[in-house]
Structure formats: C-alpha cells, structure tokens
Amino acid sequence: MTRSLREAGEAAGMPIGAAVAAKALKADAGYRNLLNREFSLLTCENAMKMGPIHPAPGRYDFRDADLIADFARSHGHRMRGHTLVWHNQCPKWVDHGKLPAKQLAKALDAHIRTVVARYRDVVSCWDVVNEAIGDDAKPRPTVWSRTLGAGYLGRAFKTAHEADPKAVLFYNDYNIEEVNPKSTATIRMVEGMLRSGIPVHGIGIQGHLMADRPPDWKKVKANFRRIGELGLVMQITELDFRIKGRPTAQSLRRQADATRRLADLCLESGHCTGFVWWGATDKYSWVPGFFRGYGHALPFDRSFRPKPAARVLTA
Ligand code: XIL
C-alpha cells in the first residue's frame, strides 16, 4: 500500500477510525502498530460504556478507558466517545429499573459530567444517546425512557454540552443508512430536539452491514442529503461489512466495492466528518460472536494484512 488509511482519511478531511478493544491493546504489539499506522480517530469498543466505566453508584472504573485515551493522546489520535446513554451494557444498579426518577436523573447527570470532563482533551465527539429508536421506528422502551420519560434525551445532550461545550454531540443508531421508517423517525426526533434548542450536532450511522447485500445506494444518498439539509454533520461510526462463510476473492471484492461506495457518498455529502470501523482487524472483531456464520468484516485480516477493502480507500 502506498499510503495508510490514516493518511488517506486526513487528506480527504474525513478521518478514518477504529473501535479499540482494551484487552488487545494491552496484549498485542502488532495491534497497537496497526492502530497507529492506519487510523486517526479511535473509539472504545466497550470501555466508556456505562456498565464498564460506572459499575456502582458514584464508583467509576476508568482503567480501560484511560488506557485507550492515553494511547490516543500519545500517538496523536482524536477520539469518539461511545456512549453516554444506552439500554445495553448498563450497570446493574441502573438496569434493575428500581431507581426513582429523581435519583436516576441525578445519576445520569453525574455520569455524563464525570465521563465527559475526564476525556475532554482527547474526545472531540460523543455518542450521547445510542439506539433510542426501536426496530419498529418507535421510541424504544428502556430504563431511561420508562423512568424519566422522553425528556431524558434532551437532558443528556444538555448535560454533555455543559461538560464540554466544544464536543460535537451525536445521536447514534443502526439501520439508518438508507431512507427508511427508522431513519425517518430518527431525523424527526433530532429535528424536534433542534427546535427545542437542544445541543445536538450530528447523526452517527453505525453501519453494521453485509458485503453480499449492500444497502440501496440511492436511498443512502438521499438519506445523507436530508441529514445535511438539517444543518447536521454525520459520521459512519461502527462500520463492518460482514461476509458469510469463508471469504472468496469475489466476496472480498464486494466488500471493497461497498466500502468505496459508502466512502464516496460520505465524501460527496460534504458533511461527513468521520468514517469509523467497528474494529481494525478480523482478529478481534465482534462479528463472528454476534452474527452467526459471518465474519471477515474489517479492513485488515487476522494477520493485519490489508484486505481489498483497505486498499480501495488508499488508492
Ligand atoms: C458491541 C461490542 O463490539 C461487543 O464487544 C459487546 O459485547 C457488545 O457491544 N452497537 C453499538 C456497539 O453501539 O456499542 C456494540 O458494540 C455493537 C452494536
């Protein structure tokens, strides 16, 4: 490869990033080298989620998040913070759903203030709320919405903004690449927040996709356009293009073509400020564990060699 993804992304004004697994970062020098060479926008795959970082009321465990943030600081990466409010990977003390509204709201405020303030020198954007809309395109019932009502959304964004007025604040979700009922509901929700003066700046599009069944690019293009029309930025936040079974020359080609197509639409949109893979190497991808029978979803293989999907971004 003539240049790295890192160089290509910076040159295009669209940093290319990867989610980082703390355990691998500790153990694997090859992985550390790959992250440094190829990416400039890191995110924590798990370490900044509420369960891992805030395991008991008022007790934080910053070890893994600090490790990743220190790595990012010392190698000149920026970070995306992921994520302040989510219904998964919540600590037990929140998840049991028995905290009264007043207490839960106070805990949420304290959580956001503490975590955002700690990393504000290196985290330039935050996924403030993750996956608040269900697959039925309706607000997802979660411990947050049930206990606090729909107002928890605005509250979270306001608190994050107070904790770091410079941070770009995102709403993040999956299956919102194309124009479809869920992306429409997302845009309506964000529009509503903007009208109420809530500091929301961007939409994070996760992008857990299939190489063999890429999205309808026309619908993706139209969706990107309407995000821009609202004056918002967007980022691809958790990209993987999973392949069924063993990879073949053809499936790797398809993965590369889909990657290139998505990156082009992002670049053409003029308001895509990041392109982040949900991992760097197939060696540590969450895909095989979550999507049965699928894998090989990331730009570098298990031996850290660039796949066509990496080469196509650096050409
Ligand atoms: C996943 C991680 O990759 C796994 O290691 C963990 O076990 C579960 O969460 N949407 C998100 C991410 O916003 O936080 C999820 O990450 C993947 C789906």
Tab-separated table of C-alpha atoms and ligand atoms in Angstrom:
chain	number	residue	atom	x	y	z
A	1	MET	CA	0.000	0.000	0.000
A	2	THR	CA	1.376	3.383	-0.917
A	3	ARG	CA	-0.237	5.294	1.908
A	4	SER	CA	-2.109	4.432	5.047
A	5	LEU	CA	-5.814	4.800	5.754
A	6	ARG	CA	-4.766	7.381	8.289
A	7	GLU	CA	-3.062	9.499	5.631
A	8	ALA	CA	-5.856	8.988	3.113
A	9	GLY	CA	-8.549	9.984	5.622
A	10	GLU	CA	-6.697	13.056	6.817
A	11	ALA	CA	-6.003	14.139	3.238
A	12	ALA	CA	-9.704	13.821	2.383
A	13	GLY	CA	-10.793	15.700	5.508
A	14	MET	CA	-12.628	12.615	6.702
A	15	PRO	CA	-10.650	10.894	9.457
A	16	ILE	CA	-10.762	7.114	9.318
A	17	GLY	CA	-11.110	5.419	12.654
A	18	ALA	CA	-11.474	2.157	14.515
A	19	ALA	CA	-13.025	0.867	17.714
A	20	VAL	CA	-10.373	-0.358	20.135
A	21	ALA	CA	-10.570	-3.364	22.436
A	22	ALA	CA	-8.684	-2.645	25.679
A	23	LYS	CA	-7.605	-6.240	26.186
A	24	ALA	CA	-5.999	-6.487	22.763
A	25	LEU	CA	-4.366	-3.094	23.195
A	26	LYS	CA	-2.645	-4.369	26.327
A	27	ALA	CA	-1.560	-7.684	24.899
A	28	ASP	CA	-0.764	-7.238	21.223
A	29	ALA	CA	2.018	-5.014	19.894
A	30	GLY	CA	1.077	-5.792	16.297
A	31	TYR	CA	-2.401	-4.462	17.005
A	32	ARG	CA	-1.004	-1.299	18.568
A	33	ASN	CA	1.163	-0.728	15.495
A	34	LEU	CA	-1.782	-1.268	13.180
A	35	LEU	CA	-3.908	1.273	15.067
A	36	ASN	CA	-1.129	3.834	14.968
A	37	ARG	CA	-0.286	3.406	11.363
A	38	GLU	CA	-3.759	3.172	9.891
A	39	PHE	CA	-6.239	5.156	11.992
A	40	SER	CA	-6.615	8.637	13.420
A	41	LEU	CA	-9.986	8.531	15.183
A	42	LEU	CA	-10.240	5.918	17.924
A	43	THR	CA	-13.225	4.880	19.963
A	44	CYS	CA	-13.577	2.440	22.846
A	45	GLU	CA	-15.389	-0.717	21.799
A	46	ASN	CA	-16.651	-1.167	25.372
A	47	ALA	CA	-14.575	0.756	27.896
A	48	MET	CA	-16.575	4.003	28.023
A	49	LYS	CA	-19.999	2.356	28.217
A	50	MET	CA	-21.817	2.937	31.474
A	51	GLY	CA	-21.613	-0.652	32.771
A	52	PRO	CA	-17.832	-0.958	32.464
A	53	ILE	CA	-16.962	2.609	33.493
A	54	HIS	CA	-19.535	3.239	36.248
A	55	PRO	CA	-20.078	-0.159	37.883
A	56	ALA	CA	-21.544	1.081	41.187
A	57	PRO	CA	-23.296	4.331	42.126
A	58	GLY	CA	-20.622	7.012	42.237
A	59	ARG	CA	-17.840	4.453	41.728
A	60	TYR	CA	-16.010	4.606	38.428
A	61	ASP	CA	-13.554	2.214	36.852
A	62	PHE	CA	-11.543	4.251	34.389
A	63	ARG	CA	-8.752	1.741	33.846
A	64	ASP	CA	-9.565	0.522	30.345
A	65	ALA	CA	-10.855	3.866	29.108
A	66	ASP	CA	-7.744	5.607	30.460
A	67	LEU	CA	-5.530	3.069	28.760
A	68	ILE	CA	-7.140	3.750	25.390
A	69	ALA	CA	-7.278	7.516	25.927
A	70	ASP	CA	-3.594	7.618	26.947
A	71	PHE	CA	-2.696	5.595	23.875
A	72	ALA	CA	-4.666	8.025	21.712
A	73	ARG	CA	-3.056	11.059	23.365
A	74	SER	CA	0.452	9.782	22.997
A	75	HIS	CA	0.056	8.859	19.336
A	76	GLY	CA	-1.857	11.887	18.129
A	77	HIS	CA	-5.272	10.293	17.647
A	78	ARG	CA	-8.563	12.022	18.283
A	79	MET	CA	-11.346	10.010	19.891
A	80	ARG	CA	-15.085	9.489	19.543
A	81	GLY	CA	-16.675	8.895	22.915
A	82	HIS	CA	-19.046	5.929	22.914
A	83	THR	CA	-21.546	6.076	24.568
A	84	LEU	CA	-23.203	8.010	27.413
A	85	VAL	CA	-26.788	6.707	27.333
A	86	TRP	CA	-27.725	3.258	26.080
A	87	HIS	CA	-30.050	0.456	27.148
A	88	ASN	CA	-27.347	-2.222	26.761
A	89	GLN	CA	-24.273	-2.673	28.917
A	90	CYS	CA	-25.833	-0.594	31.679
A	91	PRO	CA	-24.599	-1.269	35.197
A	92	LYS	CA	-26.852	-3.482	37.325
A	93	TRP	CA	-27.681	-0.621	39.667
A	94	VAL	CA	-29.362	1.158	36.736
A	95	ASP	CA	-30.602	-1.849	34.838
A	96	HIS	CA	-32.801	-3.260	37.585
A	97	GLY	CA	-35.098	-0.307	36.897
A	98	LYS	CA	-35.961	0.387	40.507
A	99	LEU	CA	-34.267	3.740	40.968
A	100	PRO	CA	-36.839	6.515	41.386
A	101	ALA	CA	-36.861	9.113	38.607
A	102	LYS	CA	-35.200	11.813	40.692
A	103	GLN	CA	-32.329	9.576	41.637
A	104	LEU	CA	-31.845	8.183	38.152
A	105	ALA	CA	-31.811	11.678	36.649
A	106	LYS	CA	-29.188	12.778	39.178
A	107	ALA	CA	-27.105	9.691	38.480
A	108	LEU	CA	-27.296	10.293	34.736
A	109	ASP	CA	-26.193	13.912	35.113
A	110	ALA	CA	-23.287	12.948	37.332
A	111	HIS	CA	-22.272	10.156	34.986
A	112	ILE	CA	-22.235	12.398	31.940
A	113	ARG	CA	-20.409	15.231	33.700
A	114	THR	CA	-17.740	12.955	35.107
A	115	VAL	CA	-17.003	10.948	31.991
A	116	VAL	CA	-17.149	13.833	29.519
A	117	ALA	CA	-14.945	16.057	31.679
A	118	ARG	CA	-12.305	13.379	32.164
A	119	TYR	CA	-11.652	12.877	28.456
A	120	ARG	CA	-12.432	16.281	27.042
A	121	ASP	CA	-8.867	16.969	25.942
A	122	VAL	CA	-8.877	13.973	23.590
A	123	VAL	CA	-12.517	13.118	22.837
A	124	SER	CA	-13.768	15.500	20.165
A	125	CYS	CA	-17.217	14.000	19.692
A	126	TRP	CA	-19.616	11.922	21.749
A	127	ASP	CA	-22.370	9.450	21.022
A	128	VAL	CA	-24.585	10.984	23.667
A	129	VAL	CA	-27.525	8.667	23.108
A	130	ASN	CA	-27.323	5.307	21.377
A	131	GLU	CA	-30.172	3.297	19.824
A	132	ALA	CA	-33.142	5.123	21.369
A	133	ILE	CA	-35.387	4.117	18.489
A	134	GLY	CA	-36.599	0.568	18.106
A	135	ASP	CA	-36.805	-1.603	15.002
A	136	ASP	CA	-40.478	-0.585	14.800
A	137	ALA	CA	-39.329	3.035	14.306
A	138	LYS	CA	-40.924	3.990	17.633
A	139	PRO	CA	-39.131	5.271	20.736
A	140	ARG	CA	-37.564	2.233	22.366
A	141	PRO	CA	-38.845	1.494	25.870
A	142	THR	CA	-35.753	1.413	28.071
A	143	VAL	CA	-34.931	2.015	31.687
A	144	TRP	CA	-34.244	5.639	30.693
A	145	SER	CA	-37.471	6.341	28.826
A	146	ARG	CA	-39.651	4.395	31.257
A	147	THR	CA	-38.247	6.088	34.334
A	148	LEU	CA	-37.512	9.583	33.050
A	149	GLY	CA	-39.901	9.958	30.117
A	150	ALA	CA	-38.835	11.205	26.684
A	151	GLY	CA	-37.149	14.217	28.303
A	152	TYR	CA	-34.069	12.130	29.160
A	153	LEU	CA	-32.803	12.691	25.616
A	154	GLY	CA	-32.625	16.457	25.832
A	155	ARG	CA	-31.317	16.289	29.351
A	156	ALA	CA	-28.421	14.074	28.268
A	157	PHE	CA	-27.418	16.351	25.395
A	158	LYS	CA	-27.625	19.491	27.549
A	159	THR	CA	-25.540	17.958	30.304
A	160	ALA	CA	-22.916	16.736	27.832
A	161	HIS	CA	-22.768	20.171	26.237
A	162	GLU	CA	-22.242	21.832	29.616
A	163	ALA	CA	-19.470	19.388	30.438
A	164	ASP	CA	-17.657	20.087	27.160
A	165	PRO	CA	-19.026	22.918	25.044
A	166	LYS	CA	-16.532	22.093	22.278
A	167	ALA	CA	-17.580	18.466	21.805
A	168	VAL	CA	-19.645	17.560	18.757
A	169	LEU	CA	-22.660	15.676	20.082
A	170	PHE	CA	-24.210	12.781	18.181
A	171	TYR	CA	-27.317	10.675	18.239
A	172	ASN	CA	-26.169	7.202	17.075
A	173	ASP	CA	-28.139	4.232	15.723
A	174	TYR	CA	-28.152	1.217	13.365
A	175	ASN	CA	-30.235	0.526	10.254
A	176	ILE	CA	-30.418	4.215	9.496
A	177	GLU	CA	-28.118	4.242	6.466
A	178	GLU	CA	-30.962	4.357	3.935
A	179	VAL	CA	-34.143	6.375	3.837
A	180	ASN	CA	-36.479	4.020	5.716
A	181	PRO	CA	-39.014	4.298	8.546
A	182	LYS	CA	-36.345	4.098	11.235
A	183	SER	CA	-34.067	6.751	9.720
A	184	THR	CA	-37.108	8.956	9.154
A	185	ALA	CA	-38.092	8.579	12.803
A	186	THR	CA	-34.520	9.377	13.814
A	187	ILE	CA	-34.440	12.532	11.758
A	188	ARG	CA	-37.824	13.660	13.104
A	189	MET	CA	-36.628	13.087	16.642
A	190	VAL	CA	-33.420	15.049	16.111
A	191	GLU	CA	-35.342	17.788	14.322
A	192	GLY	CA	-37.624	18.034	17.347
A	193	MET	CA	-34.617	18.405	19.619
A	194	LEU	CA	-33.139	21.127	17.418
A	195	ARG	CA	-36.437	23.028	17.537
A	196	SER	CA	-36.332	22.919	21.321
A	197	GLY	CA	-32.825	24.314	21.335
A	198	ILE	CA	-31.158	21.100	22.421
A	199	PRO	CA	-27.467	20.948	21.513
A	200	VAL	CA	-27.416	18.015	19.106
A	201	HIS	CA	-24.949	18.354	16.259
A	202	GLY	CA	-24.746	15.116	14.354
A	203	ILE	CA	-26.174	11.753	13.465
A	204	GLY	CA	-23.995	8.694	13.888
A	205	ILE	CA	-24.751	5.942	11.432
A	206	GLN	CA	-23.443	2.674	12.798
A	207	GLY	CA	-23.163	0.714	9.565
A	208	HIS	CA	-23.194	-2.940	10.583
A	209	LEU	CA	-23.676	-4.133	7.018
A	210	MET	CA	-23.456	-7.182	4.770
A	211	ALA	CA	-20.935	-7.357	1.947
A	212	ASP	CA	-23.224	-9.592	-0.097
A	213	ARG	CA	-26.289	-7.439	0.408
A	214	PRO	CA	-25.075	-3.873	0.363
A	215	PRO	CA	-27.560	-1.087	1.035
A	216	ASP	CA	-29.521	0.627	-1.712
A	217	TRP	CA	-27.068	3.394	-2.505
A	218	LYS	CA	-29.719	5.729	-3.917
A	219	LYS	CA	-31.564	5.580	-0.627
A	220	VAL	CA	-28.316	6.101	1.261
A	221	LYS	CA	-27.521	9.154	-0.811
A	222	ALA	CA	-30.986	10.621	-0.241
A	223	ASN	CA	-30.680	10.000	3.484
A	224	PHE	CA	-27.267	11.661	3.706
A	225	ARG	CA	-28.696	14.636	1.848
A	226	ARG	CA	-31.574	15.134	4.258
A	227	ILE	CA	-29.221	14.970	7.223
A	228	GLY	CA	-27.192	17.778	5.658
A	229	GLU	CA	-30.327	19.804	4.993
A	230	LEU	CA	-30.956	19.910	8.722
A	231	GLY	CA	-27.561	21.525	9.191
A	232	LEU	CA	-26.200	18.442	10.940
A	233	VAL	CA	-22.962	16.606	10.439
A	234	MET	CA	-22.810	12.835	10.212
A	235	GLN	CA	-20.287	10.091	10.757
A	236	ILE	CA	-20.117	6.422	9.983
A	237	THR	CA	-19.476	5.187	13.490
A	238	GLU	CA	-19.350	1.372	13.608
A	239	LEU	CA	-18.673	0.105	10.131
A	240	ASP	CA	-18.302	-3.552	9.316
A	241	PHE	CA	-19.192	-5.387	6.121
A	242	ARG	CA	-19.673	-8.974	7.196
A	243	ILE	CA	-19.068	-11.909	4.882
A	244	LYS	CA	-20.925	-15.199	5.141
A	245	GLY	CA	-18.706	-18.242	5.464
A	246	ARG	CA	-15.216	-18.304	4.080
A	247	PRO	CA	-14.152	-15.210	2.219
A	248	THR	CA	-13.613	-15.611	-1.513
A	249	ALA	CA	-11.977	-13.284	-3.989
A	250	GLN	CA	-15.484	-12.308	-5.026
A	251	SER	CA	-16.838	-11.576	-1.561
A	252	LEU	CA	-13.733	-9.583	-0.665
A	253	ARG	CA	-14.204	-7.624	-3.874
A	254	ARG	CA	-17.812	-6.937	-2.998
A	255	GLN	CA	-16.760	-5.798	0.441
A	256	ALA	CA	-14.225	-3.454	-1.109
A	257	ASP	CA	-16.727	-2.096	-3.636
A	258	ALA	CA	-19.304	-1.429	-0.934
A	259	THR	CA	-16.678	0.263	1.224
A	260	ARG	CA	-15.591	2.515	-1.620
A	261	ARG	CA	-19.180	3.352	-2.490
A	262	LEU	CA	-20.055	4.267	1.071
A	263	ALA	CA	-16.901	6.364	1.489
A	264	ASP	CA	-17.632	8.189	-1.774
A	265	LEU	CA	-21.171	9.036	-0.691
A	266	CYS	CA	-19.798	10.289	2.615
A	267	LEU	CA	-17.210	12.455	0.879
A	268	GLU	CA	-19.694	13.785	-1.695
A	269	SER	CA	-22.178	14.684	1.004
A	270	GLY	CA	-19.849	17.372	2.269
A	271	HIS	CA	-20.913	16.894	5.902
A	272	CYS	CA	-19.420	13.547	6.860
A	273	THR	CA	-16.713	14.175	9.437
A	274	GLY	CA	-15.607	10.647	10.246
A	275	PHE	CA	-15.525	7.107	8.887
A	276	VAL	CA	-15.045	4.665	11.736
A	277	TRP	CA	-14.770	0.886	11.538
A	278	TRP	CA	-16.023	-1.243	14.425
A	279	GLY	CA	-12.558	-2.663	14.890
A	280	ALA	CA	-9.373	-2.710	12.887
A	281	THR	CA	-8.646	-6.374	12.276
A	282	ASP	CA	-10.689	-9.542	11.824
A	283	LYS	CA	-8.615	-10.954	14.678
A	284	TYR	CA	-10.664	-9.032	17.252
A	285	SER	CA	-13.991	-8.374	15.537
A	286	TRP	CA	-17.283	-8.757	17.410
A	287	VAL	CA	-18.974	-10.025	14.211
A	288	PRO	CA	-18.423	-13.810	14.447
A	289	GLY	CA	-19.672	-13.781	18.025
A	290	PHE	CA	-22.806	-11.831	17.213
A	291	PHE	CA	-23.805	-12.718	13.652
A	292	ARG	CA	-23.674	-16.487	13.413
A	293	GLY	CA	-21.798	-17.786	10.384
A	294	TYR	CA	-20.439	-14.376	9.432
A	295	GLY	CA	-17.025	-12.786	9.811
A	296	HIS	CA	-14.127	-11.168	7.963
A	297	ALA	CA	-15.910	-7.836	8.225
A	298	LEU	CA	-12.995	-5.444	8.797
A	299	PRO	CA	-10.334	-3.843	6.554
A	300	PHE	CA	-7.365	-5.836	7.902
A	301	ASP	CA	-7.230	-9.624	8.157
A	302	ARG	CA	-6.239	-11.668	11.191
A	303	SER	CA	-2.559	-11.188	10.352
A	304	PHE	CA	-3.046	-7.418	9.994
A	305	ARG	CA	-2.650	-7.563	6.230
A	306	PRO	CA	-4.710	-5.008	4.289
A	307	LYS	CA	-7.706	-6.512	2.535
A	308	PRO	CA	-9.140	-5.085	-0.678
A	309	ALA	CA	-11.491	-3.000	1.486
A	310	ALA	CA	-8.460	-1.209	2.949
A	311	ARG	CA	-6.632	-0.831	-0.364
A	312	VAL	CA	-9.653	0.660	-2.013
A	313	LEU	CA	-9.597	3.552	0.450
A	314	THR	CA	-5.937	4.331	-0.065
A	315	ALA	CA	-5.784	4.086	-3.835
B	1	XIL	C1	-20.609	-4.325	20.960
B	1	XIL	C2	-19.160	-4.725	21.221
B	1	XIL	O1	-18.487	-4.793	19.999
B	1	XIL	C3	-19.095	-6.059	21.933
B	1	XIL	O2	-17.766	-6.345	22.317
B	1	XIL	C4	-20.012	-6.068	23.150
B	1	XIL	O3	-20.032	-7.365	23.701
B	1	XIL	C5	-21.412	-5.646	22.778
B	1	XIL	O4	-21.371	-4.375	22.142
B	1	XIL	N1	-23.907	-1.224	18.598
B	1	XIL	C6	-23.135	-0.456	19.422
B	1	XIL	C7	-21.884	-1.018	19.983
B	1	XIL	O5	-23.427	0.736	19.600
B	1	XIL	O6	-21.590	-0.484	21.243
B	1	XIL	C8	-21.928	-2.524	20.054
B	1	XIL	O7	-20.649	-2.995	20.476
B	1	XIL	C9	-22.318	-3.086	18.718
B	1	XIL	C10	-23.670	-2.609	18.299
